[in-house]
């Protein structure tokens, strides 16, 4: 049995020079990609698993496309409790292997919905088994709250002008809003970023009721909750939340640019939040009067992710280029990002002879 020490670690909050320059204001990065499982998910799922281990749970069962499943597997190993993870067929082999390396039994099903149904049925049949929800539980939100309490301590007397985060099922959104209330940052707006085809929060806010997407079509599969948590919709209507949707090509381009700028590889679900700067969503919101024209700072939660490798990034770039019929444009954007990066030796050589790109 593990000690009372949480499974998550306190992650760095640091200023990004490249993103600050693009945004025209100080941009802090809350680096959740540095967690033991490379994702923020371990905060909430760690809290959930610790709580249920104290209730004599004998087995954890999860349904996940990646990050929640890996967090469950990690926590189960630390607690000495068996875990069974049901994953959809789209889950990369390297993610499945990572779960198995943590000691979990991994079962592959056709769709995430089938995974969820099978996992819940297994829990009904197996005595003292617990279903680990990926996002929709108060214990999950309580764990995610710790991101904000850390930010408060790390920023001292400063208050962020806005917080940018990605939304899948809404667990992080619930935790962050609860955390903002707890530290007295009730008026700090949240820019809730989703990709088109996984935009269940945006669709629900538009209709002012829970909306279930007919299917998930985004390449950001870990944002793929067809229906956002009811609590997430409720809190998003109470707190100043600005819902924004970007295309897959924006999210994938943001992943590539972030790798160039910060030497960190994250998955498209995280690219959605980074696109708030790279695709100038923040500037657009300022222009439209939805954000103040002068922001002291913004914090981007770099949620991380496991469903990514360099090979996978190249495949995604090709896929979104083909899907949008704009391969040349995307390649041009990525090439410009590389060319204008002063840390790139090849770019520096070219710039000496040609001058930096003006556009």
Short mmCIF file of C-alpha atoms in Angstrom, two decimals:
data_model
loop_
_atom_site.label_atom_id
_atom_site.label_comp_id
_atom_site.label_asym_id
_atom_site.label_seq_id
_atom_site.Cartn_x
_atom_site.Cartn_y
_atom_site.Cartn_z
CA UNK A 1 0.00 0.00 0.00
CA UNK A 2 1.32 3.44 -0.94
CA UNK A 3 1.81 6.20 1.61
CA UNK A 4 -0.42 9.24 1.96
CA UNK A 5 1.84 11.08 -0.47
CA UNK A 6 -0.05 11.87 -3.71
CA UNK A 7 0.90 10.14 -6.94
CA UNK A 8 1.17 13.42 -8.84
CA UNK A 9 4.07 15.84 -8.55
CA UNK A 10 4.12 19.63 -8.28
CA UNK A 11 4.71 20.71 -11.88
CA UNK A 12 6.69 23.77 -13.03
CA UNK A 13 4.99 27.02 -13.94
CA UNK A 14 7.32 29.00 -16.16
CA UNK A 15 7.22 31.78 -18.72
CA UNK A 16 7.56 30.87 -22.40
CA UNK A 17 9.53 33.44 -24.38
CA UNK A 18 8.31 32.32 -27.85
CA UNK A 19 4.63 32.13 -26.86
CA UNK A 20 4.79 35.41 -24.92
CA UNK A 21 6.17 37.11 -28.02
CA UNK A 22 3.36 35.70 -30.17
CA UNK A 23 0.62 36.56 -27.68
CA UNK A 24 1.91 40.04 -26.88
CA UNK A 25 1.68 39.29 -23.17
CA UNK A 26 3.40 37.07 -20.62
CA UNK A 27 2.48 33.43 -21.22
CA UNK A 28 2.99 30.96 -18.39
CA UNK A 29 3.09 27.22 -19.09
CA UNK A 30 1.76 24.87 -16.40
CA UNK A 31 3.75 21.80 -17.44
CA UNK A 32 1.45 18.88 -16.68
CA UNK A 33 3.32 16.90 -19.35
CA UNK A 34 6.04 16.44 -16.70
CA UNK A 35 3.81 14.26 -14.50
CA UNK A 36 4.92 10.63 -13.94
CA UNK A 37 2.39 9.50 -16.56
CA UNK A 38 3.00 12.55 -18.82
CA UNK A 39 -0.52 13.87 -18.28
CA UNK A 40 -2.60 15.86 -15.77
CA UNK A 41 -4.92 12.84 -15.45
CA UNK A 42 -2.86 11.37 -12.61
CA UNK A 43 -4.02 14.17 -10.30
CA UNK A 44 -7.70 13.26 -10.38
CA UNK A 45 -7.36 9.54 -10.96
CA UNK A 46 -4.69 9.31 -8.28
CA UNK A 47 -7.06 10.93 -5.79
CA UNK A 48 -9.90 8.63 -6.88
CA UNK A 49 -7.84 5.44 -6.65
CA UNK A 50 -6.37 6.32 -3.24
CA UNK A 51 -9.85 6.97 -1.90
CA UNK A 52 -11.26 3.68 -3.18
CA UNK A 53 -8.22 1.70 -2.07
CA UNK A 54 -9.11 2.86 1.44
CA UNK A 55 -12.54 1.28 0.94
CA UNK A 56 -10.93 -2.12 0.29
CA UNK A 57 -11.28 -2.10 -3.48
CA UNK A 58 -9.72 -5.30 -4.90
CA UNK A 59 -9.58 -4.35 -8.60
CA UNK A 60 -9.70 -1.19 -10.73
CA UNK A 61 -11.44 -1.28 -14.10
CA UNK A 62 -11.14 1.53 -16.62
CA UNK A 63 -12.17 2.40 -20.18
CA UNK A 64 -9.83 4.84 -21.87
CA UNK A 65 -8.28 5.93 -25.15
CA UNK A 66 -4.98 6.57 -23.39
CA UNK A 67 -4.18 9.00 -20.58
CA UNK A 68 -6.83 8.00 -18.05
CA UNK A 69 -6.06 4.34 -18.59
CA UNK A 70 -2.33 4.83 -18.11
CA UNK A 71 -2.94 6.90 -14.95
CA UNK A 72 -5.19 4.11 -13.62
CA UNK A 73 -2.56 1.47 -14.40
CA UNK A 74 0.17 3.52 -12.69
CA UNK A 75 -1.88 4.17 -9.54
CA UNK A 76 -3.02 0.54 -9.37
CA UNK A 77 0.59 -0.66 -9.48
CA UNK A 78 1.60 1.82 -6.77
CA UNK A 79 -1.29 0.63 -4.60
CA UNK A 80 -0.69 -3.06 -5.29
CA UNK A 81 -4.17 -3.51 -6.74
CA UNK A 82 -4.83 -5.28 -10.09
CA UNK A 83 -6.16 -3.17 -12.99
CA UNK A 84 -7.99 -4.05 -16.18
CA UNK A 85 -8.09 -1.38 -18.87
CA UNK A 86 -10.44 -1.55 -21.87
CA UNK A 87 -9.11 0.50 -24.80
CA UNK A 88 -10.66 1.26 -28.20
CA UNK A 89 -9.04 -0.10 -31.35
CA UNK A 90 -7.70 3.36 -32.26
CA UNK A 91 -5.37 3.39 -29.24
CA UNK A 92 -1.72 3.33 -30.42
CA UNK A 93 0.24 0.15 -29.73
CA UNK A 94 2.87 2.09 -27.77
CA UNK A 95 0.19 3.38 -25.38
CA UNK A 96 -1.17 -0.13 -24.86
CA UNK A 97 2.38 -1.31 -24.16
CA UNK A 98 2.87 1.46 -21.59
CA UNK A 99 -0.25 0.31 -19.71
CA UNK A 100 0.91 -3.30 -19.80
CA UNK A 101 4.34 -2.25 -18.55
CA UNK A 102 2.57 -0.85 -15.47
CA UNK A 103 1.13 -4.30 -14.87
CA UNK A 104 -2.40 -3.75 -16.17
CA UNK A 105 -4.39 -6.26 -18.21
CA UNK A 106 -5.37 -4.46 -21.43
CA UNK A 107 -8.41 -5.54 -23.47
CA UNK A 108 -9.02 -4.04 -26.91
CA UNK A 109 -12.56 -3.34 -28.13
CA UNK A 110 -13.92 -1.69 -31.25
CA UNK A 111 -15.09 1.65 -29.85
CA UNK A 112 -14.76 3.68 -26.66
CA UNK A 113 -18.48 3.25 -26.02
CA UNK A 114 -18.07 -0.53 -26.18
CA UNK A 115 -15.12 -0.24 -23.79
CA UNK A 116 -17.18 1.73 -21.28
CA UNK A 117 -20.13 -0.68 -21.43
CA UNK A 118 -17.89 -3.73 -21.05
CA UNK A 119 -15.93 -2.18 -18.17
CA UNK A 120 -19.08 -1.28 -16.25
CA UNK A 121 -20.55 -4.75 -16.85
CA UNK A 122 -17.35 -6.31 -15.51
CA UNK A 123 -17.59 -4.24 -12.32
CA UNK A 124 -21.17 -5.44 -11.81
CA UNK A 125 -20.03 -9.06 -12.08
CA UNK A 126 -16.84 -8.83 -10.01
CA UNK A 127 -17.17 -8.27 -6.28
CA UNK A 128 -15.07 -5.42 -4.80
CA UNK A 129 -14.18 -4.05 -8.25
CA UNK A 130 -14.34 -0.31 -8.90
CA UNK A 131 -14.93 1.46 -12.21
CA UNK A 132 -12.49 4.36 -12.59
CA UNK A 133 -14.25 7.17 -14.48
CA UNK A 134 -12.00 9.24 -16.77
CA UNK A 135 -13.50 12.61 -15.79
CA UNK A 136 -16.99 12.55 -14.26
CA UNK A 137 -16.59 12.18 -10.48
CA UNK A 138 -16.13 14.64 -7.56
CA UNK A 139 -12.96 12.81 -6.47
CA UNK A 140 -11.49 13.38 -9.93
CA UNK A 141 -12.30 17.11 -9.80
CA UNK A 142 -10.87 17.38 -6.30
CA UNK A 143 -7.57 15.99 -7.57
CA UNK A 144 -7.45 18.37 -10.52
CA UNK A 145 -8.04 21.34 -8.17
CA UNK A 146 -4.43 21.01 -7.04
CA UNK A 147 -3.25 22.54 -10.32
CA UNK A 148 -4.76 25.85 -9.27
CA UNK A 149 -3.55 25.78 -5.67
CA UNK A 150 -0.04 25.21 -7.06
CA UNK A 151 -0.44 28.11 -9.52
CA UNK A 152 -1.55 30.41 -6.70
CA UNK A 153 1.57 29.61 -4.70
CA UNK A 154 3.86 29.79 -7.74
CA UNK A 155 2.51 33.18 -8.92
CA UNK A 156 2.64 34.83 -5.50
CA UNK A 157 0.83 38.16 -5.58
CA UNK A 158 0.15 38.00 -9.34
CA UNK A 159 -3.19 36.93 -10.78
CA UNK A 160 -3.46 35.49 -14.31
CA UNK A 161 -5.53 37.45 -16.79
CA UNK A 162 -6.89 34.19 -18.20
CA UNK A 163 -6.34 30.44 -18.02
CA UNK A 164 -6.32 28.34 -21.19
CA UNK A 165 -7.13 24.64 -21.06
CA UNK A 166 -8.34 21.84 -23.31
CA UNK A 167 -11.72 20.21 -22.73
CA UNK A 168 -12.61 16.59 -23.39
CA UNK A 169 -15.14 15.30 -20.89
CA UNK A 170 -14.70 18.34 -18.67
CA UNK A 171 -12.97 16.86 -15.61
CA UNK A 172 -10.09 19.32 -15.72
CA UNK A 173 -12.52 22.21 -16.31
CA UNK A 174 -14.51 21.22 -13.21
CA UNK A 175 -11.40 20.95 -11.06
CA UNK A 176 -9.91 24.22 -12.29
CA UNK A 177 -13.11 26.18 -11.70
CA UNK A 178 -13.43 24.72 -8.20
CA UNK A 179 -9.78 25.56 -7.58
CA UNK A 180 -10.23 29.15 -8.79
CA UNK A 181 -13.08 29.62 -6.33
CA UNK A 182 -11.01 28.14 -3.52
CA UNK A 183 -8.04 30.52 -4.02
CA UNK A 184 -10.16 33.63 -4.62
CA UNK A 185 -9.64 33.83 -8.40
CA UNK A 186 -13.37 33.64 -9.13
CA UNK A 187 -13.22 36.27 -11.88
CA UNK A 188 -10.30 34.80 -13.84
CA UNK A 189 -11.76 33.79 -17.22
CA UNK A 190 -11.12 30.35 -18.70
CA UNK A 191 -10.57 29.86 -22.42
CA UNK A 192 -11.97 26.36 -22.98
CA UNK A 193 -10.40 24.92 -26.14
CA UNK A 194 -11.80 22.01 -28.14
CA UNK A 195 -11.21 20.55 -31.59
CA UNK A 196 -13.99 20.37 -34.14
CA UNK A 197 -15.45 16.89 -34.06
CA UNK A 198 -14.83 16.57 -30.30
CA UNK A 199 -16.59 19.79 -29.25
CA UNK A 200 -19.23 18.46 -26.85
CA UNK A 201 -18.88 21.38 -24.40
CA UNK A 202 -19.20 24.00 -27.12
CA UNK A 203 -22.27 22.27 -28.57
CA UNK A 204 -23.84 22.02 -25.12
CA UNK A 205 -23.22 25.69 -24.32
CA UNK A 206 -24.78 26.65 -27.65
CA UNK A 207 -27.92 24.65 -26.85
CA UNK A 208 -27.84 25.45 -23.11
CA UNK A 209 -28.27 21.73 -22.38
CA UNK A 210 -26.20 18.58 -22.63
CA UNK A 211 -25.60 17.59 -26.24
CA UNK A 212 -24.27 14.21 -27.35
CA UNK A 213 -22.17 14.32 -30.49
CA UNK A 214 -23.23 11.66 -33.03
CA UNK A 215 -19.60 10.59 -33.42
CA UNK A 216 -16.07 11.74 -32.65
CA UNK A 217 -14.34 12.78 -35.85
CA UNK A 218 -11.35 14.73 -34.48
CA UNK A 219 -7.81 13.31 -34.53
CA UNK A 220 -7.54 14.53 -30.92
CA UNK A 221 -8.94 11.20 -29.73
CA UNK A 222 -8.29 11.86 -26.04
CA UNK A 223 -10.71 14.81 -26.23
CA UNK A 224 -13.28 12.38 -27.59
CA UNK A 225 -16.07 12.47 -25.01
CA UNK A 226 -19.35 12.44 -26.92
CA UNK A 227 -21.09 14.09 -23.94
CA UNK A 228 -19.41 16.47 -21.52
CA UNK A 229 -19.93 15.97 -17.78
CA UNK A 230 -23.13 17.57 -16.50
CA UNK A 231 -21.15 19.37 -13.79
CA UNK A 232 -18.81 20.81 -16.43
CA UNK A 233 -21.72 22.36 -18.31
CA UNK A 234 -23.18 23.72 -15.06
CA UNK A 235 -19.91 25.30 -13.93
CA UNK A 236 -19.15 26.66 -17.41
CA UNK A 237 -22.46 28.54 -17.27
CA UNK A 238 -21.67 29.95 -13.81
CA UNK A 239 -18.00 30.89 -14.28
CA UNK A 240 -16.63 33.23 -16.99
CA UNK A 241 -15.82 30.51 -19.54
CA UNK A 242 -15.14 31.37 -23.19
CA UNK A 243 -15.63 28.30 -25.35
CA UNK A 244 -13.52 28.12 -28.53
CA UNK A 245 -13.24 25.45 -31.21
CA UNK A 246 -10.25 25.00 -33.52
CA UNK A 247 -9.74 22.66 -36.46
CA UNK A 248 -7.56 19.56 -36.24
CA UNK A 249 -4.99 21.23 -38.50
CA UNK A 250 -4.62 24.07 -35.95
CA UNK A 251 -4.09 21.59 -33.10
CA UNK A 252 -1.55 19.50 -35.04
CA UNK A 253 0.32 22.57 -36.26
CA UNK A 254 0.46 23.83 -32.67
CA UNK A 255 2.01 20.52 -31.56
CA UNK A 256 4.74 20.88 -34.19
CA UNK A 257 5.40 24.54 -33.38
CA UNK A 258 5.52 23.83 -29.64
CA UNK A 259 8.07 21.10 -30.25
CA UNK A 260 10.20 23.60 -32.14
CA UNK A 261 9.74 26.38 -29.57
CA UNK A 262 9.92 24.47 -26.29
CA UNK A 263 11.48 21.10 -27.25
CA UNK A 264 8.45 19.25 -25.87
CA UNK A 265 6.26 16.78 -27.74
CA UNK A 266 2.59 16.75 -26.71
CA UNK A 267 -0.48 15.23 -28.31
CA UNK A 268 -3.19 17.04 -30.35
CA UNK A 269 -5.51 17.26 -27.33
CA UNK A 270 -2.89 19.54 -25.78
CA UNK A 271 -2.30 21.22 -29.15
CA UNK A 272 -5.88 22.51 -28.92
CA UNK A 273 -4.97 24.69 -25.92
CA UNK A 274 -1.66 25.79 -27.47
CA UNK A 275 -3.59 26.85 -30.58
CA UNK A 276 -5.10 29.64 -28.46
CA UNK A 277 -1.78 31.43 -29.02
CA UNK A 278 -0.45 29.86 -32.21
CA UNK A 279 -3.73 30.40 -34.09
CA UNK A 280 -4.22 33.84 -32.47
CA UNK A 281 -7.46 32.93 -30.69
CA UNK A 282 -6.44 35.12 -27.73
CA UNK A 283 -5.84 38.12 -29.99
CA UNK A 284 -9.17 37.55 -31.72
CA UNK A 285 -10.98 37.47 -28.36
CA UNK A 286 -9.24 40.71 -27.35
CA UNK A 287 -10.22 42.32 -30.65
CA UNK A 288 -13.84 41.24 -30.14
CA UNK A 289 -13.90 42.62 -26.59
CA UNK A 290 -14.32 39.21 -24.97
CA UNK A 291 -10.96 39.61 -23.23
CA UNK A 292 -9.31 42.84 -22.03
CA UNK A 293 -7.01 44.44 -24.59
CA UNK A 294 -4.30 44.50 -21.92
CA UNK A 295 -3.68 41.18 -20.20
CA UNK A 296 -1.04 40.97 -17.49
CA UNK A 297 -0.53 37.30 -18.26
CA UNK A 298 -2.19 34.09 -19.35
CA UNK A 299 -1.58 30.55 -18.13
CA UNK A 300 -1.77 27.63 -20.57
CA UNK A 301 -2.21 24.24 -18.96
CA UNK A 302 0.06 21.98 -21.01
CA UNK A 303 -1.94 18.83 -20.32
CA UNK A 304 0.59 16.59 -22.09
CA UNK A 305 -0.49 13.22 -23.42
CA UNK A 306 0.79 9.76 -24.31
CA UNK A 307 -0.72 9.07 -27.74
CA UNK A 308 2.14 10.75 -29.59
CA UNK A 309 5.56 10.00 -31.07
CA UNK A 310 7.51 11.75 -33.83
CA UNK A 311 6.26 9.10 -36.25
CA UNK A 312 2.68 9.66 -35.11
CA UNK A 313 3.07 13.44 -35.48
CA UNK A 314 4.22 13.02 -39.09
CA UNK A 315 1.25 10.74 -39.78
CA UNK A 316 -1.17 13.26 -38.22
CA UNK A 317 0.28 16.11 -40.30
CA UNK A 318 -0.32 14.07 -43.46
CA UNK A 319 -3.83 13.09 -42.32
CA UNK A 320 -5.07 16.58 -41.48
CA UNK A 321 -3.49 17.94 -44.65
CA UNK A 322 -5.35 15.38 -46.74
CA UNK A 323 -8.61 15.81 -44.79
CA UNK A 324 -8.59 19.58 -45.29
CA UNK A 325 -7.13 19.66 -48.80
CA UNK A 326 -4.55 22.14 -47.57
CA UNK A 327 -1.34 20.17 -47.33
CA UNK A 328 0.72 22.89 -48.96
CA UNK A 329 -0.61 25.54 -46.55
CA UNK A 330 0.07 23.43 -43.45
CA UNK A 331 3.55 22.50 -44.63
CA UNK A 332 4.21 26.18 -45.36
CA UNK A 333 3.12 27.17 -41.83
CA UNK A 334 5.33 24.52 -40.27
CA UNK A 335 8.25 25.46 -42.49
CA UNK A 336 7.89 29.14 -41.54
CA UNK A 337 7.79 28.22 -37.85
CA UNK A 338 11.07 26.34 -38.29
CA UNK A 339 12.66 29.00 -40.50
CA UNK A 340 11.91 31.79 -38.04
CA UNK A 341 13.23 29.85 -35.03
CA UNK A 342 16.63 31.37 -34.15
CA UNK A 343 17.62 28.20 -32.26
CA UNK A 344 17.52 26.14 -35.44
CA UNK A 345 21.02 26.01 -36.98
CA UNK A 346 19.77 25.47 -40.52
CA UNK A 347 17.33 28.36 -40.17
CA UNK A 348 20.04 30.59 -38.74
CA UNK A 349 22.31 29.89 -41.71
CA UNK A 350 19.55 30.66 -44.19
CA UNK A 351 18.57 33.82 -42.35
CA UNK A 352 22.10 35.14 -42.55
CA UNK A 353 22.04 34.99 -46.30
CA UNK A 354 18.36 35.68 -46.97
CA UNK A 355 16.99 37.54 -43.93
CA UNK A 356 14.17 36.28 -41.75
CA UNK A 357 10.75 35.70 -43.32
CA UNK A 358 8.64 38.81 -43.17
CA UNK A 359 5.39 36.85 -43.10
#
